[in-house]
Amino acid sequence: GIRLAGRFRLQAVILAGGLGTRLWPLTREVPKPMVPVAGAPYLEHQLRLFKKQQISDILLLTGYLGNQIEEYFGDGSQLGLTIRYSREAEPVGTAGALRQAAEYLADSFLLIYGDSYLPMPYAVVFERLQASDARGLVVVYDNRLGDSSVKNNIAVDNDGYVTRYAKDVEGDSSLAYVEAGILGFRRNIVELIPAEGSVSLEKEIFPVLIARRELIAVATTLKFYDIGTPERLRTIENLLLHDHHSHTISN
């Protein structure tokens, strides 16, 4: 990484190319990250959260209606950020988008889903990845209390390594955690991505990392939010509108 004033300059890469089909018809004419929430495009809330944490190096992986994102945010200078873009001409999956952006990736970087919001200290994630020999890191929500509406999908061993990732499995007690939409990777993750076609990080790259014991987990008890469905969109709108919450961005 690039050291700035004695600390790593963190790069945040945001997956902002999804179609947002579950938010239709909102997403018919605007890309999902541009859906208005509490008076601003959703993506702006995410970017302001990075800015608040001194993370100013941003790479946006755009796709569907990506020109709207590029025109709105430009080079990021209005927000005090440096924003670069890698736009896919046709959908190539979450890992495919990374493969296409390889030349822009820092040695280690955060990867955030463009529809999720988790106001946690991101430097912790980065430092944990740097201190390990893993290629990848996933932030997981400790759902043993069972208060997330999302099904548990990750198993973690006592050493902090992810041992299983399984989506849409019912009632498996070994899966105590939920992936929370924040990932960290070393740039050499790209070596594991097939050179052609559409590739999913979760379906195709996670299993490879898990088999090699190269995916670690950082657990959080902070609730995470996303705009995946209209009701979740309303939930996060309420969160972002109420300024007295200490963890919202307008403080």
Tab-separated table of C-alpha atoms in Angstrom:
chain	number	residue	atom	x	y	z
A	1	GLY	CA	0.000	0.000	0.000
A	2	ILE	CA	0.962	3.647	-0.181
A	3	ARG	CA	1.930	5.045	3.189
A	4	LEU	CA	0.552	8.469	3.956
A	5	ALA	CA	1.594	10.292	7.104
A	6	GLY	CA	2.605	7.035	8.735
A	7	ARG	CA	-0.541	5.105	7.896
A	8	PHE	CA	-1.719	3.103	4.928
A	9	ARG	CA	-3.696	4.885	2.319
A	10	LEU	CA	-6.738	2.736	2.055
A	11	GLN	CA	-8.435	2.037	-1.244
A	12	ALA	CA	-12.164	1.329	-1.267
A	13	VAL	CA	-13.536	-0.486	-4.297
A	14	ILE	CA	-17.315	-0.380	-4.679
A	15	LEU	CA	-19.311	-2.867	-6.741
A	16	ALA	CA	-21.834	-0.529	-8.336
A	17	GLY	CA	-22.771	-2.383	-11.511
A	18	GLY	CA	-25.819	-4.409	-10.436
A	19	LEU	CA	-29.183	-4.319	-12.150
A	20	GLY	CA	-31.219	-3.871	-8.957
A	21	THR	CA	-34.076	-5.981	-10.294
A	22	ARG	CA	-35.768	-6.301	-6.882
A	23	LEU	CA	-36.123	-2.520	-6.698
A	24	TRP	CA	-37.901	-2.328	-10.051
A	25	PRO	CA	-39.395	0.027	-11.240
A	26	LEU	CA	-37.145	2.387	-9.218
A	27	THR	CA	-34.139	0.992	-11.068
A	28	ARG	CA	-35.623	1.094	-14.546
A	29	GLU	CA	-34.120	4.503	-15.199
A	30	VAL	CA	-31.515	4.870	-12.452
A	31	PRO	CA	-28.807	2.392	-11.436
A	32	LYS	CA	-29.319	0.875	-7.983
A	33	PRO	CA	-26.548	2.922	-6.267
A	34	MET	CA	-28.244	6.124	-7.460
A	35	VAL	CA	-31.633	5.334	-5.894
A	36	PRO	CA	-32.496	8.347	-3.682
A	37	VAL	CA	-32.302	7.709	0.066
A	38	ALA	CA	-32.791	10.462	2.634
A	39	GLY	CA	-32.262	13.199	0.061
A	40	ALA	CA	-29.165	11.889	-1.721
A	41	PRO	CA	-28.206	8.999	-3.997
A	42	TYR	CA	-27.556	5.936	-1.869
A	43	LEU	CA	-23.960	5.764	-3.079
A	44	GLU	CA	-23.317	9.274	-1.748
A	45	HIS	CA	-24.057	8.085	1.793
A	46	GLN	CA	-21.506	5.308	1.363
A	47	LEU	CA	-18.908	7.716	-0.020
A	48	ARG	CA	-19.439	10.189	2.810
A	49	LEU	CA	-18.893	7.378	5.292
A	50	PHE	CA	-15.509	6.646	3.666
A	51	LYS	CA	-14.602	10.315	3.674
A	52	LYS	CA	-15.438	10.530	7.376
A	53	GLN	CA	-12.925	7.721	7.970
A	54	GLN	CA	-10.181	9.396	5.897
A	55	ILE	CA	-10.566	6.898	3.045
A	56	SER	CA	-10.354	9.017	-0.081
A	57	ASP	CA	-9.048	6.644	-2.772
A	58	ILE	CA	-12.197	5.228	-4.403
A	59	LEU	CA	-12.614	2.901	-7.361
A	60	LEU	CA	-16.175	2.433	-8.632
A	61	LEU	CA	-16.915	-0.689	-10.662
A	62	THR	CA	-19.897	0.371	-12.731
A	63	GLY	CA	-22.085	-1.340	-15.299
A	64	TYR	CA	-25.796	-0.868	-15.862
A	65	LEU	CA	-26.494	2.860	-16.467
A	66	GLY	CA	-22.964	3.521	-15.181
A	67	ASN	CA	-22.726	6.806	-17.071
A	68	GLN	CA	-25.213	8.319	-14.569
A	69	ILE	CA	-22.884	7.473	-11.674
A	70	GLU	CA	-19.860	8.866	-13.522
A	71	GLU	CA	-21.656	12.075	-14.479
A	72	TYR	CA	-22.960	12.687	-10.963
A	73	PHE	CA	-19.776	12.050	-8.955
A	74	GLY	CA	-17.134	12.909	-11.568
A	75	ASP	CA	-13.607	12.750	-10.172
A	76	GLY	CA	-14.928	12.945	-6.601
A	77	SER	CA	-13.333	16.296	-5.831
A	78	GLN	CA	-16.640	17.824	-4.687
A	79	LEU	CA	-16.723	15.251	-1.893
A	80	GLY	CA	-12.994	15.566	-1.178
A	81	LEU	CA	-12.357	12.149	-2.735
A	82	THR	CA	-10.405	10.754	-5.667
A	83	ILE	CA	-12.763	8.595	-7.707
A	84	ARG	CA	-11.814	6.394	-10.637
A	85	TYR	CA	-14.080	4.129	-12.663
A	86	SER	CA	-13.986	0.771	-14.372
A	87	ARG	CA	-17.148	0.172	-16.374
A	88	GLU	CA	-18.147	-3.225	-17.714
A	89	ALA	CA	-19.704	-3.245	-21.176
A	90	GLU	CA	-21.773	-6.293	-20.303
A	91	PRO	CA	-22.256	-8.019	-16.934
A	92	VAL	CA	-19.208	-10.116	-16.028
A	93	GLY	CA	-20.064	-10.899	-12.392
A	94	THR	CA	-18.538	-9.562	-9.179
A	95	ALA	CA	-15.188	-11.295	-9.737
A	96	GLY	CA	-15.227	-10.474	-13.443
A	97	ALA	CA	-15.574	-6.784	-12.594
A	98	LEU	CA	-12.480	-7.049	-10.358
A	99	ARG	CA	-10.546	-8.872	-13.088
A	100	GLN	CA	-11.400	-6.087	-15.518
A	101	ALA	CA	-10.252	-3.404	-13.025
A	102	ALA	CA	-6.998	-5.174	-12.083
A	103	GLU	CA	-4.735	-2.336	-13.248
A	104	TYR	CA	-6.436	0.107	-10.842
A	105	LEU	CA	-6.324	-2.079	-7.734
A	106	ALA	CA	-4.039	-1.268	-4.810
A	107	ASP	CA	-1.907	-4.079	-3.299
A	108	SER	CA	-4.683	-4.515	-0.719
A	109	PHE	CA	-8.129	-2.988	-0.892
A	110	LEU	CA	-11.575	-2.962	0.653
A	111	LEU	CA	-14.426	-4.230	-1.498
A	112	ILE	CA	-17.920	-2.997	-0.685
A	113	TYR	CA	-21.204	-3.996	-2.242
A	114	GLY	CA	-22.891	-0.975	-3.757
A	115	ASP	CA	-26.137	-1.711	-1.971
A	116	SER	CA	-24.902	-2.382	1.571
A	117	TYR	CA	-24.230	0.000	4.431
A	118	LEU	CA	-22.254	-0.901	7.523
A	119	PRO	CA	-20.931	2.019	9.586
A	120	MET	CA	-17.931	0.226	11.090
A	121	PRO	CA	-14.271	1.332	11.350
A	122	TYR	CA	-12.901	0.128	8.030
A	123	ALA	CA	-9.242	0.477	9.012
A	124	VAL	CA	-9.731	-2.497	11.370
A	125	VAL	CA	-10.628	-4.694	8.407
A	126	PHE	CA	-7.627	-3.530	6.458
A	127	GLU	CA	-5.186	-3.990	9.344
A	128	ARG	CA	-6.499	-7.492	10.055
A	129	LEU	CA	-5.941	-8.478	6.410
A	130	GLN	CA	-2.441	-6.947	6.397
A	131	ALA	CA	-1.521	-8.840	9.556
A	132	SER	CA	-2.565	-12.186	8.089
A	133	ASP	CA	-1.282	-14.340	5.263
A	134	ALA	CA	-4.776	-14.612	3.763
A	135	ARG	CA	-5.703	-13.303	0.340
A	136	GLY	CA	-9.217	-12.411	1.390
A	137	LEU	CA	-11.247	-11.258	4.352
A	138	VAL	CA	-14.980	-11.122	4.896
A	139	VAL	CA	-16.749	-9.092	7.570
A	140	VAL	CA	-19.416	-11.279	9.140
A	141	TYR	CA	-22.331	-10.392	11.353
A	142	ASP	CA	-22.532	-12.600	14.437
A	143	ASN	CA	-26.090	-13.835	14.062
A	144	ARG	CA	-26.202	-16.263	16.976
A	145	LEU	CA	-28.821	-13.935	18.425
A	146	GLY	CA	-30.812	-14.613	15.268
A	147	ASP	CA	-31.953	-11.033	14.807
A	148	SER	CA	-30.962	-10.558	11.173
A	149	SER	CA	-33.587	-11.298	8.532
A	150	VAL	CA	-30.831	-12.770	6.361
A	151	LYS	CA	-30.148	-16.502	6.550
A	152	ASN	CA	-26.852	-17.509	8.132
A	153	ASN	CA	-24.382	-18.392	5.406
A	154	ILE	CA	-20.851	-18.598	6.851
A	155	ALA	CA	-19.009	-20.933	9.218
A	156	VAL	CA	-15.805	-19.753	10.940
A	157	ASP	CA	-13.325	-21.878	12.889
A	158	ASN	CA	-11.589	-21.005	16.158
A	159	ASP	CA	-8.630	-19.499	14.305
A	160	GLY	CA	-10.827	-17.068	12.398
A	161	TYR	CA	-10.724	-18.852	9.041
A	162	VAL	CA	-13.876	-19.256	6.998
A	163	THR	CA	-14.548	-22.991	6.624
A	164	ARG	CA	-17.822	-22.870	4.736
A	165	TYR	CA	-19.892	-20.457	2.720
A	166	ALA	CA	-23.357	-21.686	1.833
A	167	LYS	CA	-26.177	-19.521	0.614
A	168	ASP	CA	-29.825	-20.487	1.030
A	169	VAL	CA	-29.247	-23.376	3.438
A	170	GLU	CA	-31.992	-23.794	6.042
A	171	GLY	CA	-31.372	-24.639	9.690
A	172	ASP	CA	-27.681	-25.554	9.588
A	173	SER	CA	-26.372	-24.814	13.073
A	174	SER	CA	-22.720	-24.725	11.946
A	175	LEU	CA	-23.470	-21.560	9.975
A	176	ALA	CA	-23.517	-18.939	12.746
A	177	TYR	CA	-22.615	-15.867	10.735
A	178	VAL	CA	-23.930	-13.734	7.895
A	179	GLU	CA	-21.738	-12.073	5.298
A	180	ALA	CA	-22.101	-8.332	5.897
A	181	GLY	CA	-21.180	-6.833	2.516
A	182	ILE	CA	-17.639	-5.687	3.411
A	183	LEU	CA	-14.661	-7.608	2.049
A	184	GLY	CA	-10.915	-7.089	1.943
A	185	PHE	CA	-8.552	-8.543	-0.658
A	186	ARG	CA	-4.977	-8.559	-1.781
A	187	ARG	CA	-4.593	-7.726	-5.437
A	188	ASN	CA	-3.273	-11.233	-6.145
A	189	ILE	CA	-6.882	-12.422	-5.788
A	190	VAL	CA	-7.051	-11.630	-9.512
A	191	GLU	CA	-4.771	-14.614	-10.229
A	192	LEU	CA	-7.575	-16.917	-9.054
A	193	ILE	CA	-10.208	-15.433	-11.369
A	194	PRO	CA	-10.732	-17.244	-14.691
A	195	ALA	CA	-9.664	-15.035	-17.594
A	196	GLU	CA	-12.921	-15.286	-19.514
A	197	GLY	CA	-16.625	-15.035	-18.892
A	198	SER	CA	-18.834	-14.015	-16.000
A	199	VAL	CA	-17.415	-14.999	-12.603
A	200	SER	CA	-19.018	-14.638	-9.165
A	201	LEU	CA	-16.814	-13.927	-6.148
A	202	GLU	CA	-19.159	-15.719	-3.778
A	203	LYS	CA	-19.972	-18.763	-5.884
A	204	GLU	CA	-16.649	-19.342	-7.620
A	205	ILE	CA	-13.825	-17.574	-5.763
A	206	PHE	CA	-14.873	-17.994	-2.102
A	207	PRO	CA	-14.764	-21.822	-2.379
A	208	VAL	CA	-11.228	-21.666	-3.801
A	209	LEU	CA	-10.061	-19.350	-0.992
A	210	ILE	CA	-11.773	-21.504	1.664
A	211	ALA	CA	-10.180	-24.690	0.310
A	212	ARG	CA	-6.757	-23.002	0.467
A	213	ARG	CA	-7.399	-21.532	3.956
A	214	GLU	CA	-6.952	-18.050	2.526
A	215	LEU	CA	-10.239	-16.448	3.619
A	216	ILE	CA	-10.458	-15.016	7.124
A	217	ALA	CA	-13.388	-13.452	8.944
A	218	VAL	CA	-13.791	-10.375	11.117
A	219	ALA	CA	-16.961	-10.541	13.189
A	220	THR	CA	-19.076	-7.502	13.960
A	221	THR	CA	-22.144	-7.088	16.139
A	222	LEU	CA	-23.109	-3.895	14.309
A	223	LYS	CA	-26.279	-4.213	12.294
A	224	PHE	CA	-25.717	-3.922	8.572
A	225	TYR	CA	-28.212	-2.513	6.116
A	226	ASP	CA	-28.839	-2.788	2.426
A	227	ILE	CA	-31.203	-1.438	-0.183
A	228	GLY	CA	-31.890	-4.796	-1.792
A	229	THR	CA	-35.671	-4.623	-1.403
A	230	PRO	CA	-38.197	-1.781	-0.988
A	231	GLU	CA	-38.735	-2.563	2.716
A	232	ARG	CA	-34.993	-2.598	3.452
A	233	LEU	CA	-34.739	0.677	1.561
A	234	ARG	CA	-37.297	2.212	3.965
A	235	THR	CA	-35.383	0.886	6.976
A	236	ILE	CA	-32.132	2.505	5.914
A	237	GLU	CA	-33.914	5.718	4.979
A	238	ASN	CA	-35.173	5.945	8.566
A	239	LEU	CA	-31.673	5.287	9.865
A	240	LEU	CA	-30.091	7.981	7.703
A	241	LEU	CA	-32.800	10.565	8.358
A	242	HIS	CA	-32.423	10.466	12.132
A	243	ASP	CA	-29.359	12.514	12.892
A	244	HIS	CA	-29.317	11.816	16.606
A	245	HIS	CA	-28.020	8.300	15.978
A	246	SER	CA	-24.314	8.406	16.783
A	247	HIS	CA	-23.504	6.032	13.918
A	248	THR	CA	-25.107	7.982	11.103
A	249	ILE	CA	-23.017	9.951	8.696
A	250	SER	CA	-24.249	13.459	9.317
A	251	ASN	CA	-22.591	13.770	12.738
